[in-house]
PDB file of C-alpha atoms in Angstrom:
ATOM      1  CA  UNK A   1      -0.042   0.034   0.278  1.00 82.00           C
ATOM      2  CA  UNK A   2       1.598   3.520  -1.065  1.00 91.00           C
ATOM      3  CA  UNK A   3       2.627   5.561   1.739  1.00 95.00           C
ATOM      4  CA  UNK A   4       1.240   9.495   1.858  1.00 97.00           C
ATOM      5  CA  UNK A   5       3.637  12.268   1.837  1.00 97.00           C
ATOM      6  CA  UNK A   6       3.190  15.584   3.072  1.00 97.00           C
ATOM      7  CA  UNK A   7       3.207  18.208   2.054  1.00 97.00           C
ATOM      8  CA  UNK A   8       3.256  17.558  -1.591  1.00 96.00           C
ATOM      9  CA  UNK A   9       5.384  20.865  -2.177  1.00 97.00           C
ATOM     10  CA  UNK A  10       7.232  23.551  -0.573  1.00 97.00           C
ATOM     11  CA  UNK A  11       9.028  26.335  -1.887  1.00 97.00           C
ATOM     12  CA  UNK A  12      12.156  27.129   0.829  1.00 95.00           C
ATOM     13  CA  UNK A  13      14.623  30.591   0.934  1.00 96.00           C
ATOM     14  CA  UNK A  14      18.266  29.144   1.649  1.00 96.00           C
ATOM     15  CA  UNK A  15      19.165  28.677   4.456  1.00 95.00           C
ATOM     16  CA  UNK A  16      15.426  27.296   5.825  1.00 96.00           C
ATOM     17  CA  UNK A  17      14.299  24.520   7.367  1.00 96.00           C
ATOM     18  CA  UNK A  18      11.816  22.186   6.126  1.00 96.00           C
ATOM     19  CA  UNK A  19      10.509  18.558   7.284  1.00 97.00           C
ATOM     20  CA  UNK A  20       8.565  16.107   4.950  1.00 98.00           C
ATOM     21  CA  UNK A  21       6.513  13.411   6.751  1.00 97.00           C
ATOM     22  CA  UNK A  22       5.768   9.973   5.263  1.00 97.00           C
ATOM     23  CA  UNK A  23       2.807   7.751   7.033  1.00 96.00           C
ATOM     24  CA  UNK A  24       1.584   4.430   6.128  1.00 94.00           C
ATOM     25  CA  UNK A  25      -1.493   2.475   7.497  1.00 91.00           C
ATOM     26  CA  UNK A  26       0.100  -0.791   7.199  1.00 88.00           C
ATOM     27  CA  UNK A  27       3.344  -1.698  10.046  1.00 86.00           C
ATOM     28  CA  UNK A  28       6.580  -0.654   8.226  1.00 87.00           C
ATOM     29  CA  UNK A  29       9.675  -2.832   8.752  1.00 87.00           C
ATOM     30  CA  UNK A  30      12.178  -0.083   6.788  1.00 90.00           C
ATOM     31  CA  UNK A  31      11.639   3.315   5.525  1.00 93.00           C
ATOM     32  CA  UNK A  32      13.797   4.382   2.868  1.00 93.00           C
ATOM     33  CA  UNK A  33      14.402   8.138   1.561  1.00 95.00           C
ATOM     34  CA  UNK A  34      15.351   9.476  -1.874  1.00 95.00           C
ATOM     35  CA  UNK A  35      16.054  12.639  -3.668  1.00 95.00           C
ATOM     36  CA  UNK A  36      15.804  12.726  -7.662  1.00 94.00           C
ATOM     37  CA  UNK A  37      16.394  15.810  -9.407  1.00 93.00           C
ATOM     38  CA  UNK A  38      14.342  16.282 -12.945  1.00 88.00           C
ATOM     39  CA  UNK A  39      15.053  13.709 -15.646  1.00 84.00           C
ATOM     40  CA  UNK A  40      17.282  12.047 -13.475  1.00 89.00           C
ATOM     41  CA  UNK A  41      17.252   8.343 -11.239  1.00 88.00           C
ATOM     42  CA  UNK A  42      16.325   8.888  -7.546  1.00 92.00           C
ATOM     43  CA  UNK A  43      19.708   9.435  -4.942  1.00 91.00           C
ATOM     44  CA  UNK A  44      19.337   6.913  -1.750  1.00 90.00           C
ATOM     45  CA  UNK A  45      19.413   9.278   1.305  1.00 92.00           C
ATOM     46  CA  UNK A  46      19.383   6.885   3.975  1.00 89.00           C
ATOM     47  CA  UNK A  47      16.954   4.120   5.209  1.00 90.00           C
ATOM     48  CA  UNK A  48      15.673   3.435   9.084  1.00 90.00           C
ATOM     49  CA  UNK A  49      14.551   0.593  10.292  1.00 85.00           C
ATOM     50  CA  UNK A  50      11.903  -0.309  12.728  1.00 75.00           C
ATOM     51  CA  UNK A  51      12.741  -0.180  16.192  1.00 68.00           C
ATOM     52  CA  UNK A  52      12.814   3.499  16.071  1.00 60.00           C
ATOM     53  CA  UNK A  53      15.580   5.233  14.785  1.00 65.00           C
ATOM     54  CA  UNK A  54      16.893   8.526  13.955  1.00 64.00           C
ATOM     55  CA  UNK A  55      19.989   8.868  11.341  1.00 67.00           C
ATOM     56  CA  UNK A  56      21.556  11.789  10.225  1.00 67.00           C
ATOM     57  CA  UNK A  57      24.439  13.196   7.835  1.00 69.00           C
ATOM     58  CA  UNK A  58      25.389  16.736   7.959  1.00 73.00           C
ATOM     59  CA  UNK A  59      22.113  19.269   7.393  1.00 86.00           C
ATOM     60  CA  UNK A  60      19.472  16.030   6.538  1.00 91.00           C
ATOM     61  CA  UNK A  61      18.480  13.548   9.288  1.00 91.00           C
ATOM     62  CA  UNK A  62      15.215  11.430   9.354  1.00 92.00           C
ATOM     63  CA  UNK A  63      13.476   9.683  12.098  1.00 90.00           C
ATOM     64  CA  UNK A  64      11.568   6.617  12.057  1.00 90.00           C
ATOM     65  CA  UNK A  65       8.178   5.850  14.726  1.00 88.00           C
ATOM     66  CA  UNK A  66       7.314   2.694  14.600  1.00 85.00           C
ATOM     67  CA  UNK A  67       4.159   3.023  16.608  1.00 86.00           C
ATOM     68  CA  UNK A  68       2.855   5.934  14.811  1.00 88.00           C
ATOM     69  CA  UNK A  69       4.243   4.086  11.686  1.00 90.00           C
ATOM     70  CA  UNK A  70       5.855   7.304  10.115  1.00 92.00           C
ATOM     71  CA  UNK A  71       9.121   8.591   9.550  1.00 94.00           C
ATOM     72  CA  UNK A  72      10.223  12.052   8.878  1.00 95.00           C
ATOM     73  CA  UNK A  73      12.883  14.050   6.830  1.00 95.00           C
ATOM     74  CA  UNK A  74      14.563  16.621   8.274  1.00 94.00           C
ATOM     75  CA  UNK A  75      16.207  19.111   6.472  1.00 95.00           C
ATOM     76  CA  UNK A  76      18.113  22.368   7.934  1.00 93.00           C
ATOM     77  CA  UNK A  77      19.979  25.282   6.245  1.00 93.00           C
ATOM     78  CA  UNK A  78      18.743  24.335   3.091  1.00 93.00           C
ATOM     79  CA  UNK A  79      20.969  25.231   0.320  1.00 94.00           C
ATOM     80  CA  UNK A  80      19.960  24.836  -3.291  1.00 95.00           C
ATOM     81  CA  UNK A  81      21.072  22.057  -4.403  1.00 94.00           C
ATOM     82  CA  UNK A  82      18.561  20.687  -1.797  1.00 95.00           C
ATOM     83  CA  UNK A  83      15.871  20.778  -4.713  1.00 97.00           C
ATOM     84  CA  UNK A  84      14.062  18.190  -6.365  1.00 96.00           C
ATOM     85  CA  UNK A  85      11.454  15.333  -5.172  1.00 96.00           C
ATOM     86  CA  UNK A  86      11.916  13.545  -2.421  1.00 97.00           C
ATOM     87  CA  UNK A  87      10.088  10.303  -1.846  1.00 97.00           C
ATOM     88  CA  UNK A  88       9.458   7.887   0.669  1.00 96.00           C
ATOM     89  CA  UNK A  89      10.129   4.098   0.216  1.00 94.00           C
ATOM     90  CA  UNK A  90       8.358   2.010   2.825  1.00 93.00           C
ATOM     91  CA  UNK A  91       8.447  -2.189   2.876  1.00 89.00           C
ATOM     92  CA  UNK A  92       6.325  -4.396   4.683  1.00 86.00           C
ATOM     93  CA  UNK A  93       9.218  -7.141   5.536  1.00 82.00           C
ATOM     94  CA  UNK A  94      12.060  -7.885   4.899  1.00 76.00           C
ATOM     95  CA  UNK A  95      11.692  -9.392   1.694  1.00 76.00           C
ATOM     96  CA  UNK A  96       9.394  -7.064  -0.021  1.00 82.00           C
ATOM     97  CA  UNK A  97      10.339  -4.060  -2.438  1.00 86.00           C
ATOM     98  CA  UNK A  98      10.051  -0.528  -1.905  1.00 89.00           C
ATOM     99  CA  UNK A  99       6.564   1.391  -2.637  1.00 92.00           C
ATOM    100  CA  UNK A 100       7.132   4.702  -3.070  1.00 94.00           C
ATOM    101  CA  UNK A 101       5.038   7.621  -1.546  1.00 96.00           C
ATOM    102  CA  UNK A 102       3.653  10.464  -4.512  1.00 95.00           C
ATOM    103  CA  UNK A 103       6.767  12.386  -3.861  1.00 96.00           C
ATOM    104  CA  UNK A 104       7.232  16.085  -2.371  1.00 97.00           C
ATOM    105  CA  UNK A 105       8.402  18.783  -4.337  1.00 97.00           C
ATOM    106  CA  UNK A 106      11.287  20.918  -3.000  1.00 97.00           C
ATOM    107  CA  UNK A 107      12.346  24.536  -3.843  1.00 97.00           C
ATOM    108  CA  UNK A 108      15.154  25.739  -2.553  1.00 96.00           C
ATOM    109  CA  UNK A 109      15.822  29.450  -3.907  1.00 95.00           C
ATOM    110  CA  UNK A 110      18.305  32.246  -3.494  1.00 93.00           C
TER     111      UNK A 110
ATOM    112  CA  UNK B   1      29.278   2.610  -3.159  1.00 67.00           C
ATOM    113  CA  UNK B   2      27.094   0.616  -5.038  1.00 75.00           C
ATOM    114  CA  UNK B   3      26.692   1.332  -8.613  1.00 88.00           C
ATOM    115  CA  UNK B   4      23.577   0.156 -11.163  1.00 93.00           C
ATOM    116  CA  UNK B   5      24.246   0.949 -14.540  1.00 94.00           C
ATOM    117  CA  UNK B   6      21.386   1.138 -16.877  1.00 96.00           C
ATOM    118  CA  UNK B   7      21.509   0.988 -20.721  1.00 96.00           C
ATOM    119  CA  UNK B   8      19.943   2.437 -23.378  1.00 96.00           C
ATOM    120  CA  UNK B   9      19.277   5.875 -21.662  1.00 95.00           C
ATOM    121  CA  UNK B  10      17.071   6.728 -24.517  1.00 95.00           C
ATOM    122  CA  UNK B  11      15.021   4.489 -27.020  1.00 96.00           C
ATOM    123  CA  UNK B  12      13.158   6.351 -29.610  1.00 96.00           C
ATOM    124  CA  UNK B  13      11.409   3.507 -32.049  1.00 94.00           C
ATOM    125  CA  UNK B  14       8.314   3.154 -34.056  1.00 95.00           C
ATOM    126  CA  UNK B  15       5.436   1.258 -32.729  1.00 96.00           C
ATOM    127  CA  UNK B  16       5.377  -2.725 -32.918  1.00 95.00           C
ATOM    128  CA  UNK B  17       9.099  -2.423 -32.125  1.00 95.00           C
ATOM    129  CA  UNK B  18      10.444  -4.675 -29.133  1.00 96.00           C
ATOM    130  CA  UNK B  19      13.047  -3.077 -27.098  1.00 97.00           C
ATOM    131  CA  UNK B  20      15.554  -4.389 -24.437  1.00 97.00           C
ATOM    132  CA  UNK B  21      16.493  -2.863 -21.452  1.00 97.00           C
ATOM    133  CA  UNK B  22      19.852  -3.416 -19.620  1.00 97.00           C
ATOM    134  CA  UNK B  23      20.200  -3.525 -15.538  1.00 96.00           C
ATOM    135  CA  UNK B  24      23.436  -4.511 -14.429  1.00 95.00           C
ATOM    136  CA  UNK B  25      24.676  -3.965 -10.696  1.00 92.00           C
ATOM    137  CA  UNK B  26      28.499  -2.951 -11.631  1.00 92.00           C
ATOM    138  CA  UNK B  27      30.028  -3.863  -8.285  1.00 88.00           C
ATOM    139  CA  UNK B  28      27.876  -6.297  -5.924  1.00 87.00           C
ATOM    140  CA  UNK B  29      25.561  -9.114  -6.396  1.00 87.00           C
ATOM    141  CA  UNK B  30      21.856  -8.790  -6.298  1.00 86.00           C
ATOM    142  CA  UNK B  31      19.845 -11.505  -5.963  1.00 83.00           C
ATOM    143  CA  UNK B  32      16.990  -9.332  -6.447  1.00 88.00           C
ATOM    144  CA  UNK B  33      16.133  -6.633  -8.610  1.00 92.00           C
ATOM    145  CA  UNK B  34      13.048  -4.654  -9.194  1.00 94.00           C
ATOM    146  CA  UNK B  35      11.801  -2.888 -12.370  1.00 96.00           C
ATOM    147  CA  UNK B  36       9.500   0.694 -12.046  1.00 96.00           C
ATOM    148  CA  UNK B  37       8.202   2.584 -14.313  1.00 96.00           C
ATOM    149  CA  UNK B  38       7.388   6.371 -14.059  1.00 94.00           C
ATOM    150  CA  UNK B  39       4.917   8.865 -15.490  1.00 91.00           C
ATOM    151  CA  UNK B  40       5.893  12.612 -15.485  1.00 88.00           C
ATOM    152  CA  UNK B  41       5.368  13.979 -11.843  1.00 86.00           C
ATOM    153  CA  UNK B  42       4.401  10.961 -10.424  1.00 91.00           C
ATOM    154  CA  UNK B  43       5.869   8.080  -8.081  1.00 92.00           C
ATOM    155  CA  UNK B  44       7.078   5.104  -9.300  1.00 94.00           C
ATOM    156  CA  UNK B  45       5.708   2.486  -9.501  1.00 94.00           C
ATOM    157  CA  UNK B  46       7.058  -0.904  -9.491  1.00 94.00           C
ATOM    158  CA  UNK B  47       5.951  -3.124 -12.356  1.00 96.00           C
ATOM    159  CA  UNK B  48       7.949  -6.395 -11.219  1.00 95.00           C
ATOM    160  CA  UNK B  49      10.728  -7.683  -9.066  1.00 92.00           C
ATOM    161  CA  UNK B  50      13.334 -10.008 -10.691  1.00 89.00           C
ATOM    162  CA  UNK B  51      14.877 -13.049  -9.472  1.00 85.00           C
ATOM    163  CA  UNK B  52      17.976 -14.405 -10.075  1.00 84.00           C
ATOM    164  CA  UNK B  53      17.673 -18.149 -11.452  1.00 83.00           C
ATOM    165  CA  UNK B  54      13.879 -17.563 -11.277  1.00 85.00           C
ATOM    166  CA  UNK B  55      10.498 -16.034 -13.062  1.00 89.00           C
ATOM    167  CA  UNK B  56       9.797 -12.753 -11.556  1.00 92.00           C
ATOM    168  CA  UNK B  57       6.910 -11.613  -9.902  1.00 93.00           C
ATOM    169  CA  UNK B  58       4.936  -8.890 -11.744  1.00 95.00           C
ATOM    170  CA  UNK B  59       2.749  -6.728 -10.377  1.00 94.00           C
ATOM    171  CA  UNK B  60      -1.003  -6.478 -10.090  1.00 93.00           C
ATOM    172  CA  UNK B  61      -1.943  -5.020 -13.757  1.00 94.00           C
ATOM    173  CA  UNK B  62       1.287  -5.484 -15.523  1.00 95.00           C
ATOM    174  CA  UNK B  63       1.615  -7.814 -18.063  1.00 94.00           C
ATOM    175  CA  UNK B  64       3.553 -10.479 -18.240  1.00 93.00           C
ATOM    176  CA  UNK B  65       4.095 -11.254 -21.605  1.00 94.00           C
ATOM    177  CA  UNK B  66       4.138  -7.538 -22.541  1.00 96.00           C
ATOM    178  CA  UNK B  67       6.694  -7.105 -20.532  1.00 97.00           C
ATOM    179  CA  UNK B  68       9.197 -10.022 -20.053  1.00 96.00           C
ATOM    180  CA  UNK B  69      11.911  -9.857 -17.333  1.00 94.00           C
ATOM    181  CA  UNK B  70      15.075 -12.057 -17.392  1.00 91.00           C
ATOM    182  CA  UNK B  71      17.375 -11.871 -14.397  1.00 89.00           C
ATOM    183  CA  UNK B  72      20.096 -14.198 -15.740  1.00 83.00           C
ATOM    184  CA  UNK B  73      23.161 -13.852 -13.500  1.00 88.00           C
ATOM    185  CA  UNK B  74      23.104 -11.975 -10.485  1.00 88.00           C
ATOM    186  CA  UNK B  75      24.765  -8.980 -11.935  1.00 91.00           C
ATOM    187  CA  UNK B  76      22.222  -8.414 -15.000  1.00 94.00           C
ATOM    188  CA  UNK B  77      18.557  -8.653 -15.470  1.00 94.00           C
ATOM    189  CA  UNK B  78      16.696  -7.474 -18.540  1.00 96.00           C
ATOM    190  CA  UNK B  79      13.136  -5.872 -19.290  1.00 97.00           C
ATOM    191  CA  UNK B  80      11.919  -6.069 -22.978  1.00 97.00           C
ATOM    192  CA  UNK B  81       8.810  -4.193 -23.694  1.00 97.00           C
ATOM    193  CA  UNK B  82       7.517  -6.214 -26.803  1.00 96.00           C
ATOM    194  CA  UNK B  83       5.185  -4.933 -29.370  1.00 95.00           C
ATOM    195  CA  UNK B  84       5.425  -1.752 -28.211  1.00 95.00           C
ATOM    196  CA  UNK B  85       2.819   0.958 -28.669  1.00 95.00           C
ATOM    197  CA  UNK B  86       2.819   4.997 -27.115  1.00 95.00           C
ATOM    198  CA  UNK B  87       1.151   4.145 -24.428  1.00 94.00           C
ATOM    199  CA  UNK B  88       4.406   2.218 -23.831  1.00 95.00           C
ATOM    200  CA  UNK B  89       5.996   5.415 -23.228  1.00 96.00           C
ATOM    201  CA  UNK B  90       7.226   6.282 -20.304  1.00 95.00           C
ATOM    202  CA  UNK B  91      10.224   6.656 -17.988  1.00 95.00           C
ATOM    203  CA  UNK B  92      11.633   2.974 -17.380  1.00 97.00           C
ATOM    204  CA  UNK B  93      14.091   2.245 -14.063  1.00 96.00           C
ATOM    205  CA  UNK B  94      15.995  -0.105 -12.738  1.00 96.00           C
ATOM    206  CA  UNK B  95      17.092  -0.931  -9.543  1.00 94.00           C
ATOM    207  CA  UNK B  96      19.256  -3.649  -7.485  1.00 91.00           C
ATOM    208  CA  UNK B  97      19.377  -4.541  -3.327  1.00 84.00           C
ATOM    209  CA  UNK B  98      23.232  -5.068  -2.416  1.00 75.00           C
ATOM    210  CA  UNK B  99      21.852  -7.647   0.433  1.00 68.00           C
ATOM    211  CA  UNK B 100      18.967 -10.092   0.170  1.00 61.00           C
ATOM    212  CA  UNK B 101      16.986  -8.058   2.928  1.00 63.00           C
ATOM    213  CA  UNK B 102      14.686  -4.823   3.116  1.00 64.00           C
ATOM    214  CA  UNK B 103      17.670  -3.179   5.587  1.00 72.00           C
ATOM    215  CA  UNK B 104      19.535  -2.427   2.798  1.00 78.00           C
ATOM    216  CA  UNK B 105      19.169  -0.115   0.245  1.00 83.00           C
ATOM    217  CA  UNK B 106      17.789  -0.287  -3.735  1.00 86.00           C
ATOM    218  CA  UNK B 107      20.145   1.615  -5.791  1.00 89.00           C
ATOM    219  CA  UNK B 108      18.935   2.570  -9.296  1.00 93.00           C
ATOM    220  CA  UNK B 109      19.982   2.572 -12.108  1.00 94.00           C
ATOM    221  CA  UNK B 110      19.976   6.361 -14.705  1.00 93.00           C
ATOM    222  CA  UNK B 111      16.919   5.061 -15.980  1.00 95.00           C
ATOM    223  CA  UNK B 112      15.689   4.382 -19.704  1.00 96.00           C
ATOM    224  CA  UNK B 113      13.817   6.941 -20.989  1.00 95.00           C
ATOM    225  CA  UNK B 114      11.012   5.620 -24.059  1.00 96.00           C
ATOM    226  CA  UNK B 115       9.697   6.584 -26.742  1.00 96.00           C
ATOM    227  CA  UNK B 116       7.149   5.281 -28.686  1.00 95.00           C
ATOM    228  CA  UNK B 117       5.985   6.787 -32.051  1.00 94.00           C
TER     229      UNK B 117
END
């Protein structure tokens, strides 16, 4: 079942922060976050596993609330290079393929 | 890092032609690869799961005879769009998982933009 992402789109000025949410109606095994730029393939950002955890590198981090079946991606002090469409992909078990949300289009302007 | 190569990047062909797309994992072995289809400004829709040495698992609504998948080795999966028609025009992307379980990331190829005239 396709996870629900919010917001659908967001416009930021450089240096501002953003949060993108991903929720599922089913129990999740893992949540994967990707960023896709126009005309390109998705690029892997990070993966979070059930058990509830938080990960991050540099100014992009994410959390996974297993009980709520939700994950959030945090972008701090955004840069122009952060622009793109962010997808969360969810898996219900260790053997199932990822099902992607509809994406969140992020535009960072100077 | 893990690299997935997809070829060709672009295909333009006449209606009725069959088109083969290759997906290779360059620096790791992938027992499972995935094929997605993406329409403009939309999400990635899973078409099928390609399993090395066995038949592919297709998602509901995806025609097996239309989209032939072969996973002949641990580093190569192919998708053949048979007798392609304009409605098959889309962006096709493959991905491969480093390990056998879902706690490993799926790495994507660069995609193939297919245009059927």
